[in-house]
Amino acid sequence: MTTPPAEALRALRAQTPLVQCITNFVAMNFSANVLLAAGAAPAMIHCAEESGDFAGVVGALSINIGTLSPPWVDGMRAAIAGAQAAHTPWVLDPVGHFATPYRARVAQDLVDLRPTIIRGNASEILALAGEASDGRGVDASDPVAAAEGAARALAARTGGTVAITGAVDFVTDGARALRIHGGHPLMPRVTATGCALSSLVAAFAAVTEDPFDAATAALTLFAAAGQRAGPCAAGPGSFAPAFLDALYLARPEDLDWIERHAA
Ligand SMILES: Nc1ncnc2c1ncn2[C@@H]1O[C@H](COP(=O)(O)OP(=O)(O)OP(=O)(O)O)[C@@H](O)[C@H]1O
Ligand SMILES: Cc1ncsc1CCO
Ligand SMILES: [Mg+2]
């Protein structure tokens, strides 16, 4: 049975899931604020000495390779092992993994651990599936539509759900696929919006049975909040707080109005 986004948001607010985020230095504060605004409880606990233990008690784990270094990778691996031992869902955000050989290697190793959900922009998903991409750094240079086949291939490889974000988002678990509209062009002009979204995907995975439903709910909530915040903002600076307010103010029934189509 599938959980519609509105029902998933009700569950999130009722359960306030604890989400462990091992994310980059740029994204930490914004991601924690996004989770709190939406109704989840973030904890940024990353070092290998404790990350595995903590992963055993959280509702979900979010892993983001944005500002990598070997000790952080140790912390990620320990946390993933802890999550897997506890049958806890985990999300991978392969930020700019094609930028250097080290980063690419780490990303492929983490994909081999079969993340419950992968969330990235089009350039990241194309490159992760071994296809040509125009990506240079952490922002997308490819259209989402060009990466849909790559997302389906990755879902087949991992047995998990894969989400691509951009002007129109795409989510697939290999069997089902959806395109999600909405959002606002200011969203990619605020750094770490995608990183924060990946942590929110984890939060929804903690409260829904099906990872495909979790990813769909998080993307739909972001689409609704972006759409609401955009007209209130003069630019990226005022968009960020308006977006946090819109996440907080979003009612479950608002998610019913976001355009979603089977793909
Ligand atoms: N042109 C756009 N119009 C509407 N929404 C957008 C647009 N571009 C991105 N978004 C939305 O912004 C959010 C973040 O997606 P994006 O693809 O920019 O992530 P990202 O590149 O991983 O970001 P970052 O690495 O900076 O955290 C998603 O909810 C997505 O739907
Ligand atoms: C700007 C930036 N650099 C490494 S991670 C990050 C946050 C957006 O992905
Ligand atoms: Mg990103």
mmCIF file of C-alpha atoms and ligand atoms in Angstrom:
data_model
loop_
_atom_site.group_PDB
_atom_site.id
_atom_site.type_symbol
_atom_site.label_atom_id
_atom_site.label_comp_id
_atom_site.label_asym_id
_atom_site.label_seq_id
_atom_site.Cartn_x
_atom_site.Cartn_y
_atom_site.Cartn_z
ATOM 1 C CA MET A 1 0.000 0.000 0.000
ATOM 2 C CA THR A 2 1.284 3.472 -0.758
ATOM 3 C CA THR A 3 1.400 6.406 1.634
ATOM 4 C CA PRO A 4 0.374 9.688 -0.050
ATOM 5 C CA PRO A 5 2.566 12.747 0.721
ATOM 6 C CA ALA A 6 -0.133 14.373 2.901
ATOM 7 C CA GLU A 7 -0.356 11.283 5.081
ATOM 8 C CA ALA A 8 3.434 11.030 5.261
ATOM 9 C CA LEU A 9 3.621 14.654 6.484
ATOM 10 C CA ARG A 10 1.018 13.934 9.175
ATOM 11 C CA ALA A 11 3.121 10.951 10.293
ATOM 12 C CA LEU A 12 6.290 13.076 10.316
ATOM 13 C CA ARG A 13 4.696 15.743 12.519
ATOM 14 C CA ALA A 14 3.180 13.121 14.839
ATOM 15 C CA GLN A 15 6.404 11.120 15.255
ATOM 16 C CA THR A 16 9.159 13.801 15.039
ATOM 17 C CA PRO A 17 11.701 11.206 13.828
ATOM 18 C CA LEU A 18 15.315 11.486 14.983
ATOM 19 C CA VAL A 19 17.545 11.785 11.898
ATOM 20 C CA GLN A 20 21.315 11.348 11.969
ATOM 21 C CA CYS A 21 22.960 13.596 9.383
ATOM 22 C CA ILE A 22 26.570 13.141 8.320
ATOM 23 C CA THR A 23 26.653 16.058 5.941
ATOM 24 C CA ASN A 24 29.025 18.733 4.677
ATOM 25 C CA PHE A 25 30.254 21.854 6.476
ATOM 26 C CA VAL A 26 28.228 24.097 4.152
ATOM 27 C CA ALA A 27 24.939 22.268 4.700
ATOM 28 C CA MET A 28 24.947 21.436 8.406
ATOM 29 C CA ASN A 29 23.122 24.433 9.820
ATOM 30 C CA PHE A 30 20.589 24.809 7.007
ATOM 31 C CA SER A 31 19.822 21.071 6.974
ATOM 32 C CA ALA A 32 19.185 21.036 10.721
ATOM 33 C CA ASN A 33 16.874 24.043 10.365
ATOM 34 C CA VAL A 34 15.007 22.451 7.446
ATOM 35 C CA LEU A 35 14.385 19.284 9.473
ATOM 36 C CA LEU A 36 13.204 21.254 12.501
ATOM 37 C CA ALA A 37 10.919 23.467 10.396
ATOM 38 C CA ALA A 38 9.343 20.465 8.675
ATOM 39 C CA GLY A 39 8.785 18.592 11.945
ATOM 40 C CA ALA A 40 11.738 16.186 12.372
ATOM 41 C CA ALA A 41 14.614 16.105 14.894
ATOM 42 C CA PRO A 42 18.148 16.421 13.453
ATOM 43 C CA ALA A 43 21.422 15.296 15.051
ATOM 44 C CA MET A 44 24.744 15.890 13.304
ATOM 45 C CA ILE A 45 26.862 13.040 14.723
ATOM 46 C CA HIS A 46 29.684 11.993 12.442
ATOM 47 C CA CYS A 47 32.861 10.627 14.070
ATOM 48 C CA ALA A 48 33.569 6.906 13.722
ATOM 49 C CA GLU A 49 33.913 6.481 17.503
ATOM 50 C CA GLU A 50 30.188 7.124 17.954
ATOM 51 C CA SER A 51 28.433 7.293 14.575
ATOM 52 C CA GLY A 52 27.724 3.544 14.414
ATOM 53 C CA ASP A 53 26.232 3.397 17.900
ATOM 54 C CA PHE A 54 24.053 6.403 17.205
ATOM 55 C CA ALA A 55 22.855 4.982 13.868
ATOM 56 C CA GLY A 56 21.466 2.047 15.833
ATOM 57 C CA VAL A 57 18.978 4.259 17.671
ATOM 58 C CA VAL A 58 17.842 6.827 15.053
ATOM 59 C CA GLY A 59 14.859 6.639 12.724
ATOM 60 C CA ALA A 60 16.996 7.213 9.628
ATOM 61 C CA LEU A 61 20.517 8.166 8.498
ATOM 62 C CA SER A 62 21.516 10.745 5.883
ATOM 63 C CA ILE A 63 24.996 10.580 4.292
ATOM 64 C CA ASN A 64 26.357 13.474 2.202
ATOM 65 C CA ILE A 65 29.871 13.566 0.684
ATOM 66 C CA GLY A 66 30.003 17.342 0.052
ATOM 67 C CA THR A 67 33.158 18.110 2.075
ATOM 68 C CA LEU A 68 34.914 14.757 2.303
ATOM 69 C CA SER A 69 38.003 13.649 4.148
ATOM 70 C CA PRO A 70 39.189 10.166 5.201
ATOM 71 C CA PRO A 71 38.102 10.474 8.877
ATOM 72 C CA TRP A 72 34.631 11.505 7.746
ATOM 73 C CA VAL A 73 34.454 8.523 5.390
ATOM 74 C CA ASP A 74 35.307 6.290 8.380
ATOM 75 C CA GLY A 75 32.424 7.906 10.261
ATOM 76 C CA MET A 76 30.092 7.330 7.311
ATOM 77 C CA ARG A 77 31.042 3.668 6.998
ATOM 78 C CA ALA A 78 30.559 3.053 10.727
ATOM 79 C CA ALA A 79 27.174 4.781 10.639
ATOM 80 C CA ILE A 80 26.013 2.818 7.577
ATOM 81 C CA ALA A 81 27.036 -0.462 9.263
ATOM 82 C CA GLY A 82 25.107 0.584 12.391
ATOM 83 C CA ALA A 83 22.039 1.524 10.351
ATOM 84 C CA GLN A 84 22.114 -1.692 8.353
ATOM 85 C CA ALA A 85 22.458 -3.821 11.508
ATOM 86 C CA ALA A 86 19.344 -2.099 12.882
ATOM 87 C CA HIS A 87 17.430 -2.291 9.545
ATOM 88 C CA THR A 88 17.318 1.509 9.530
ATOM 89 C CA PRO A 89 16.879 3.300 6.179
ATOM 90 C CA TRP A 90 19.741 5.466 4.920
ATOM 91 C CA VAL A 91 20.032 8.056 2.176
ATOM 92 C CA LEU A 92 23.083 8.909 0.041
ATOM 93 C CA ASP A 93 23.631 12.384 -1.457
ATOM 94 C CA PRO A 94 26.610 11.979 -3.838
ATOM 95 C CA VAL A 95 27.480 15.714 -3.981
ATOM 96 C CA GLY A 96 29.744 16.552 -6.947
ATOM 97 C CA HIS A 97 31.229 13.036 -6.850
ATOM 98 C CA PHE A 98 32.616 13.354 -10.390
ATOM 99 C CA ALA A 99 34.808 16.338 -9.436
ATOM 100 C CA THR A 100 37.860 14.271 -8.386
ATOM 101 C CA PRO A 101 38.940 10.612 -8.519
ATOM 102 C CA TYR A 102 38.923 10.352 -4.673
ATOM 103 C CA ARG A 103 35.354 11.591 -4.410
ATOM 104 C CA ALA A 104 34.205 9.367 -7.287
ATOM 105 C CA ARG A 105 35.756 6.301 -5.631
ATOM 106 C CA VAL A 106 34.113 7.031 -2.281
ATOM 107 C CA ALA A 107 30.730 7.581 -3.945
ATOM 108 C CA GLN A 108 30.891 4.287 -5.862
ATOM 109 C CA ASP A 109 31.938 2.429 -2.682
ATOM 110 C CA LEU A 110 28.931 3.888 -0.851
ATOM 111 C CA VAL A 111 26.583 2.984 -3.723
ATOM 112 C CA ASP A 112 27.874 -0.594 -3.444
ATOM 113 C CA LEU A 113 26.549 -0.593 0.138
ATOM 114 C CA ARG A 114 23.069 -0.251 -1.409
ATOM 115 C CA PRO A 115 21.556 2.962 -0.021
ATOM 116 C CA THR A 116 17.830 2.810 0.666
ATOM 117 C CA ILE A 117 17.489 6.047 -1.334
ATOM 118 C CA ILE A 118 19.917 8.064 -3.468
ATOM 119 C CA ARG A 119 19.080 11.774 -4.044
ATOM 120 C CA GLY A 120 21.118 13.939 -6.365
ATOM 121 C CA ASN A 121 20.937 16.494 -9.138
ATOM 122 C CA ALA A 122 20.928 15.379 -12.788
ATOM 123 C CA SER A 123 24.690 15.684 -13.299
ATOM 124 C CA GLU A 124 25.363 13.616 -10.171
ATOM 125 C CA ILE A 125 22.919 10.840 -11.088
ATOM 126 C CA LEU A 126 24.181 10.624 -14.693
ATOM 127 C CA ALA A 127 27.804 10.296 -13.584
ATOM 128 C CA LEU A 128 26.961 7.888 -10.770
ATOM 129 C CA ALA A 129 25.404 5.517 -13.328
ATOM 130 C CA GLY A 130 28.544 5.790 -15.486
ATOM 131 C CA GLU A 131 26.958 8.000 -18.153
ATOM 132 C CA ALA A 132 28.428 11.179 -19.659
ATOM 133 C CA SER A 133 27.541 14.371 -17.775
ATOM 134 C CA ASP A 134 28.432 18.063 -18.070
ATOM 135 C CA GLY A 135 28.913 18.389 -14.299
ATOM 136 C CA ARG A 136 31.882 20.376 -12.940
ATOM 137 C CA GLY A 137 31.239 21.150 -9.278
ATOM 138 C CA VAL A 138 28.349 20.724 -6.865
ATOM 139 C CA ASP A 139 25.601 22.280 -9.031
ATOM 140 C CA ALA A 140 23.806 20.596 -11.943
ATOM 141 C CA SER A 141 24.659 21.328 -15.583
ATOM 142 C CA ASP A 142 22.378 18.670 -17.098
ATOM 143 C CA PRO A 143 18.554 18.575 -17.403
ATOM 144 C CA VAL A 144 16.641 16.107 -15.211
ATOM 145 C CA ALA A 145 15.034 14.455 -18.258
ATOM 146 C CA ALA A 146 18.487 13.429 -19.534
ATOM 147 C CA ALA A 147 19.164 11.513 -16.289
ATOM 148 C CA GLU A 148 15.941 9.512 -15.964
ATOM 149 C CA GLY A 149 17.430 6.407 -17.600
ATOM 150 C CA ALA A 150 20.468 6.692 -15.321
ATOM 151 C CA ALA A 151 18.184 6.842 -12.278
ATOM 152 C CA ARG A 152 16.338 3.703 -13.398
ATOM 153 C CA ALA A 153 19.678 1.916 -13.945
ATOM 154 C CA LEU A 154 20.924 2.934 -10.491
ATOM 155 C CA ALA A 155 17.682 1.786 -8.877
ATOM 156 C CA ALA A 156 18.115 -1.593 -10.575
ATOM 157 C CA ARG A 157 21.746 -1.784 -9.392
ATOM 158 C CA THR A 158 21.019 -0.929 -5.731
ATOM 159 C CA GLY A 159 17.495 -2.302 -5.357
ATOM 160 C CA GLY A 160 16.658 1.098 -3.844
ATOM 161 C CA THR A 161 14.870 4.326 -4.744
ATOM 162 C CA VAL A 162 16.607 7.083 -6.734
ATOM 163 C CA ALA A 163 15.488 10.722 -6.884
ATOM 164 C CA ILE A 164 16.768 13.406 -9.272
ATOM 165 C CA THR A 165 15.976 17.040 -8.499
ATOM 166 C CA GLY A 166 15.819 20.089 -10.725
ATOM 167 C CA ALA A 167 13.056 22.219 -12.261
ATOM 168 C CA VAL A 168 10.908 19.058 -12.447
ATOM 169 C CA ASP A 169 11.941 16.250 -10.087
ATOM 170 C CA PHE A 170 11.966 12.536 -10.938
ATOM 171 C CA VAL A 171 11.753 9.593 -8.550
ATOM 172 C CA THR A 172 11.882 5.875 -9.300
ATOM 173 C CA ASP A 173 12.302 2.558 -7.506
ATOM 174 C CA GLY A 174 12.865 0.727 -10.780
ATOM 175 C CA ALA A 175 9.223 -0.385 -11.005
ATOM 176 C CA ARG A 176 7.389 2.912 -10.440
ATOM 177 C CA ALA A 177 8.368 6.420 -11.530
ATOM 178 C CA LEU A 178 6.930 9.905 -10.931
ATOM 179 C CA ARG A 179 7.654 13.436 -12.092
ATOM 180 C CA ILE A 180 6.997 16.137 -9.492
ATOM 181 C CA HIS A 181 6.446 19.770 -10.484
ATOM 182 C CA GLY A 182 6.471 22.953 -8.366
ATOM 183 C CA GLY A 183 9.294 24.578 -6.442
ATOM 184 C CA HIS A 184 10.895 27.887 -7.463
ATOM 185 C CA PRO A 185 13.935 28.989 -9.535
ATOM 186 C CA LEU A 186 15.444 30.610 -6.395
ATOM 187 C CA MET A 187 15.893 27.170 -4.777
ATOM 188 C CA PRO A 188 19.157 26.346 -6.602
ATOM 189 C CA ARG A 189 20.415 29.882 -5.791
ATOM 190 C CA VAL A 190 20.595 29.034 -2.078
ATOM 191 C CA THR A 191 23.448 26.663 -1.265
ATOM 192 C CA ALA A 192 22.678 23.311 0.337
ATOM 193 C CA THR A 193 18.982 23.301 -0.556
ATOM 194 C CA GLY A 194 19.489 19.893 -2.172
ATOM 195 C CA CYS A 195 21.618 18.644 0.746
ATOM 196 C CA ALA A 196 18.881 19.653 3.194
ATOM 197 C CA LEU A 197 16.342 17.894 0.991
ATOM 198 C CA SER A 198 18.333 14.657 1.178
ATOM 199 C CA SER A 199 18.167 14.800 4.979
ATOM 200 C CA LEU A 200 14.429 15.445 4.761
ATOM 201 C CA VAL A 201 14.086 12.386 2.501
ATOM 202 C CA ALA A 202 15.694 10.412 5.343
ATOM 203 C CA ALA A 203 13.216 11.908 7.829
ATOM 204 C CA PHE A 204 10.295 10.714 5.707
ATOM 205 C CA ALA A 205 11.929 7.289 5.310
ATOM 206 C CA ALA A 206 11.788 6.990 9.100
ATOM 207 C CA VAL A 207 7.987 7.336 9.119
ATOM 208 C CA THR A 208 6.872 5.563 5.915
ATOM 209 C CA GLU A 209 7.072 1.871 4.988
ATOM 210 C CA ASP A 210 8.072 2.435 1.400
ATOM 211 C CA PRO A 211 11.225 4.410 0.415
ATOM 212 C CA PHE A 212 9.579 5.468 -2.874
ATOM 213 C CA ASP A 213 6.767 7.096 -0.865
ATOM 214 C CA ALA A 214 9.306 8.731 1.462
ATOM 215 C CA ALA A 215 11.240 10.318 -1.399
ATOM 216 C CA THR A 216 8.016 11.416 -3.078
ATOM 217 C CA ALA A 217 6.747 13.039 0.128
ATOM 218 C CA ALA A 218 9.978 14.978 0.749
ATOM 219 C CA LEU A 219 10.205 16.205 -2.846
ATOM 220 C CA THR A 220 6.531 17.181 -2.778
ATOM 221 C CA LEU A 221 6.910 19.131 0.483
ATOM 222 C CA PHE A 222 9.927 20.987 -0.976
ATOM 223 C CA ALA A 223 7.947 21.723 -4.151
ATOM 224 C CA ALA A 224 5.071 23.159 -2.107
ATOM 225 C CA ALA A 225 7.298 25.196 0.222
ATOM 226 C CA GLY A 226 9.395 26.577 -2.645
ATOM 227 C CA GLN A 227 6.295 27.583 -4.557
ATOM 228 C CA ARG A 228 4.930 29.395 -1.507
ATOM 229 C CA ALA A 229 8.202 31.090 -0.491
ATOM 230 C CA GLY A 230 9.275 32.277 -3.955
ATOM 231 C CA PRO A 231 6.811 35.175 -4.336
ATOM 232 C CA CYS A 232 7.678 36.424 -0.787
ATOM 233 C CA ALA A 233 11.396 36.774 -1.603
ATOM 234 C CA ALA A 234 13.388 39.617 -3.218
ATOM 235 C CA GLY A 235 16.256 37.214 -3.957
ATOM 236 C CA PRO A 236 18.182 34.289 -2.469
ATOM 237 C CA GLY A 237 18.870 36.092 0.836
ATOM 238 C CA SER A 238 15.230 36.553 1.749
ATOM 239 C CA PHE A 239 14.200 33.281 0.078
ATOM 240 C CA ALA A 240 16.023 31.109 2.633
ATOM 241 C CA PRO A 241 14.055 32.278 5.717
ATOM 242 C CA ALA A 242 10.804 32.425 3.737
ATOM 243 C CA PHE A 243 11.415 28.829 2.681
ATOM 244 C CA LEU A 244 11.940 27.679 6.288
ATOM 245 C CA ASP A 245 8.704 29.441 7.230
ATOM 246 C CA ALA A 246 6.886 27.767 4.336
ATOM 247 C CA LEU A 247 8.103 24.320 5.446
ATOM 248 C CA TYR A 248 6.817 25.049 8.937
ATOM 249 C CA LEU A 249 3.481 26.419 7.707
ATOM 250 C CA ALA A 250 2.804 23.694 5.108
ATOM 251 C CA ARG A 251 -0.387 21.797 5.851
ATOM 252 C CA PRO A 252 -0.619 18.153 4.788
ATOM 253 C CA GLU A 253 -3.511 18.962 2.438
ATOM 254 C CA ASP A 254 -1.335 21.566 0.611
ATOM 255 C CA LEU A 255 0.689 18.651 -0.764
ATOM 256 C CA ASP A 256 -2.376 17.348 -2.616
ATOM 257 C CA TRP A 257 -2.119 20.377 -4.935
ATOM 258 C CA ILE A 258 1.393 19.667 -6.173
ATOM 259 C CA GLU A 259 1.376 18.281 -9.704
ATOM 260 C CA ARG A 260 2.672 14.689 -9.875
ATOM 261 C CA HIS A 261 2.562 12.434 -12.946
ATOM 262 C CA ALA A 262 3.497 8.828 -13.475
ATOM 263 C CA ALA A 263 6.491 8.546 -15.797
HETATM 264 N N1 LIG B 1 14.664 25.629 -11.618
HETATM 265 C C1 LIG B 1 14.018 25.122 -10.554
HETATM 266 N N2 LIG B 1 12.701 25.351 -10.386
HETATM 267 C C2 LIG B 1 12.030 24.853 -9.335
HETATM 268 N N3 LIG B 1 12.615 24.104 -8.361
HETATM 269 C C3 LIG B 1 13.924 23.829 -8.479
HETATM 270 C C4 LIG B 1 14.698 24.306 -9.585
HETATM 271 N N4 LIG B 1 15.973 23.854 -9.438
HETATM 272 C C5 LIG B 1 15.995 23.132 -8.307
HETATM 273 N N5 LIG B 1 14.769 23.107 -7.719
HETATM 274 C C6 LIG B 1 14.427 22.441 -6.463
HETATM 275 O O1 LIG B 1 15.461 22.724 -5.530
HETATM 276 C C7 LIG B 1 15.664 21.627 -4.638
HETATM 277 C C8 LIG B 1 17.141 21.251 -4.626
HETATM 278 O O2 LIG B 1 17.433 20.646 -5.848
HETATM 279 P P1 LIG B 1 18.814 20.842 -6.620
HETATM 280 O O3 LIG B 1 18.720 19.954 -7.812
HETATM 281 O O4 LIG B 1 19.104 22.283 -6.839
HETATM 282 O O5 LIG B 1 19.817 20.210 -5.569
HETATM 283 P P2 LIG B 1 21.397 20.187 -5.546
HETATM 284 O O6 LIG B 1 21.970 20.592 -6.867
HETATM 285 O O7 LIG B 1 21.811 18.893 -4.992
HETATM 286 O O8 LIG B 1 21.668 21.333 -4.462
HETATM 287 P P3 LIG B 1 22.894 21.554 -3.446
HETATM 288 O O9 LIG B 1 23.993 20.615 -3.855
HETATM 289 O O10 LIG B 1 23.262 23.006 -3.576
HETATM 290 O O11 LIG B 1 22.411 21.251 -2.088
HETATM 291 C C9 LIG B 1 14.707 20.532 -5.107
HETATM 292 O O12 LIG B 1 13.555 20.566 -4.311
HETATM 293 C C10 LIG B 1 14.368 20.940 -6.555
HETATM 294 O O13 LIG B 1 13.076 20.515 -6.951
HETATM 295 C C1 LIG B 2 29.113 24.582 -2.082
HETATM 296 C C2 LIG B 2 29.456 23.233 -1.599
HETATM 297 N N1 LIG B 2 30.720 22.740 -1.727
HETATM 298 C C3 LIG B 2 30.858 21.505 -1.236
HETATM 299 S S1 LIG B 2 29.417 20.889 -0.592
HETATM 300 C C4 LIG B 2 28.581 22.316 -0.964
HETATM 301 C C5 LIG B 2 27.143 22.505 -0.624
HETATM 302 C C6 LIG B 2 26.226 22.318 -1.772
HETATM 303 O O1 LIG B 2 26.241 21.048 -2.300
HETATM 304 MG MG MG B 3 23.598 18.470 -4.143
#
